[in-house]
mmCIF file with all atom_site columns, C-alpha atoms in Angstrom:
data_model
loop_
_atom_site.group_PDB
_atom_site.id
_atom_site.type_symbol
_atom_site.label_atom_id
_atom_site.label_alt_id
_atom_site.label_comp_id
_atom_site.label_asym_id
_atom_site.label_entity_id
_atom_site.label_seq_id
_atom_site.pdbx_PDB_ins_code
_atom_site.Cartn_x
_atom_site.Cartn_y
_atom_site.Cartn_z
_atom_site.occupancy
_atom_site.B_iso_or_equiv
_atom_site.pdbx_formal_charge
_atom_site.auth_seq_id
_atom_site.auth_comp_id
_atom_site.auth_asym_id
_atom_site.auth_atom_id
_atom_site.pdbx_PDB_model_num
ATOM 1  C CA . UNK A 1 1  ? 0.000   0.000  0.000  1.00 0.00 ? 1  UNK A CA 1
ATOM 2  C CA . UNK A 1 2  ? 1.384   3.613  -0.972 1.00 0.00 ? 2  UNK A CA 1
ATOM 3  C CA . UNK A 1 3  ? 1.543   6.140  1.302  1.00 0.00 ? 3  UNK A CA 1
ATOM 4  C CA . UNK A 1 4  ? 1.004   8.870  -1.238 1.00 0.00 ? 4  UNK A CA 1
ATOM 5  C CA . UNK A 1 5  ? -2.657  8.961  -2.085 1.00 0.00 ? 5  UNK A CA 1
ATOM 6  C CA . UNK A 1 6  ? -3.651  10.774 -5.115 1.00 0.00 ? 6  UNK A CA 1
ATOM 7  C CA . UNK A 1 7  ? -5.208  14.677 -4.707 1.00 0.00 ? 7  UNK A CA 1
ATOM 8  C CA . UNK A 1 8  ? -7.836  15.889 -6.677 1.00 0.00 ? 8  UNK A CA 1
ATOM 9  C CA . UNK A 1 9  ? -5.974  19.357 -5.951 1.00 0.00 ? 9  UNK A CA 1
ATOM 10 C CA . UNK A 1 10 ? -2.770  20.900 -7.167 1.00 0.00 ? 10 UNK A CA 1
ATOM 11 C CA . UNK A 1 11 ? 0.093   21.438 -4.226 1.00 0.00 ? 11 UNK A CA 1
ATOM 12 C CA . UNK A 1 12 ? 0.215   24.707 -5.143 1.00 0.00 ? 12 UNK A CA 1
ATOM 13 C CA . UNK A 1 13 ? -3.582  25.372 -4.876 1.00 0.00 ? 13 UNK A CA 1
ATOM 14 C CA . UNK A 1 14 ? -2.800  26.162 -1.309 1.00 0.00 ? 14 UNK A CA 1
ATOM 15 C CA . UNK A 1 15 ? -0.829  28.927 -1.530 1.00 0.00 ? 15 UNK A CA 1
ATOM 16 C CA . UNK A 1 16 ? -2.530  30.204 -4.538 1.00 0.00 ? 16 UNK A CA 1
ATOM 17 C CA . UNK A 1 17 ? -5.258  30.861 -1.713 1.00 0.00 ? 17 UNK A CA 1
ATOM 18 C CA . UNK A 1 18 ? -2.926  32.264 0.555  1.00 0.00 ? 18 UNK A CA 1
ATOM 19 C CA . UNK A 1 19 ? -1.820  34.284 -1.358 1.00 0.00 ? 19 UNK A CA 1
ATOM 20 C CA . UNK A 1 20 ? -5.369  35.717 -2.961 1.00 0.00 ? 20 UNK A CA 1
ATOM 21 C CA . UNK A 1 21 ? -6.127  36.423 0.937  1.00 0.00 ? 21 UNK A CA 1
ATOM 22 C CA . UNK A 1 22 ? -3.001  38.443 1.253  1.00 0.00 ? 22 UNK A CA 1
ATOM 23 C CA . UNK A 1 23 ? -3.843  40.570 -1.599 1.00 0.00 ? 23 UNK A CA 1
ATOM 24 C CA . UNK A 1 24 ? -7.050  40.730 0.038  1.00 0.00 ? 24 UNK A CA 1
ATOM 25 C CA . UNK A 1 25 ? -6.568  41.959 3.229  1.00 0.00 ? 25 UNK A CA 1
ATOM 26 C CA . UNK A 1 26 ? -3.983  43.998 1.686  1.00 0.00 ? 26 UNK A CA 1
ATOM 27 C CA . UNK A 1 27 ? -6.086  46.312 -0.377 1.00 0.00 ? 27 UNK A CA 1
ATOM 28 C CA . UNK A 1 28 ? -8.952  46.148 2.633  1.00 0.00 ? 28 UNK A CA 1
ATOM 29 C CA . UNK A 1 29 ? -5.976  47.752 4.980  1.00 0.00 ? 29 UNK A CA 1
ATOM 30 C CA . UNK A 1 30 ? -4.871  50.236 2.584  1.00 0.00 ? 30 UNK A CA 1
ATOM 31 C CA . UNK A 1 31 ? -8.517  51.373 2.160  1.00 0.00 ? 31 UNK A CA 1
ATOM 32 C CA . UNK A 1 32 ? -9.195  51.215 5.637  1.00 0.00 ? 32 UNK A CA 1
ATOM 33 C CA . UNK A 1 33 ? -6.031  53.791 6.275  1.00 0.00 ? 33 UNK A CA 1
ATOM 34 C CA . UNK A 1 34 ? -7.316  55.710 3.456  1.00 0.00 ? 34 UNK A CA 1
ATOM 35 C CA . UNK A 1 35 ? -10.726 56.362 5.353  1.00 0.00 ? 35 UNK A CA 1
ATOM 36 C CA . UNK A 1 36 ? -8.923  56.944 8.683  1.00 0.00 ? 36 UNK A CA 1
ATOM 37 C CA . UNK A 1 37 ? -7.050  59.583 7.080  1.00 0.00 ? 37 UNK A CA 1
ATOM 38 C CA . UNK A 1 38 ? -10.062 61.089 5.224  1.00 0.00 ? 38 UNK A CA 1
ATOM 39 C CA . UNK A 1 39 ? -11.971 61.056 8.525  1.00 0.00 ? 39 UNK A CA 1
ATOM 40 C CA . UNK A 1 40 ? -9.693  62.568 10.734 1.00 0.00 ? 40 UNK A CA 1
ATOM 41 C CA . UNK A 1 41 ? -7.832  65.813 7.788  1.00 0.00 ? 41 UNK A CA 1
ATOM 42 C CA . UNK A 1 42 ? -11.293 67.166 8.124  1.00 0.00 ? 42 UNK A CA 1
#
């Protein structure tokens, strides 16, 4: 019996994930700053 058993899912499809969620949260910070500092120059 093989330990390897076969995945209906790339390797990589992991951190293709990770990496979509980085972008993400990336542009939801950014935009998030950007209304902080719209809020508060007024």
């Amino acid at each position: 019996m093989s330990d390897k058993v076969p995945s209906t899912e790339r390797p990589d499809a992991f951190w293709h994930r990770v990496y979509f969620a980085v972008v993400i949260v990336t542009v939801f910070v950014i935009a998030a700053l950007w209304a902080f500092s719209k809020y508060f120059s007024t």
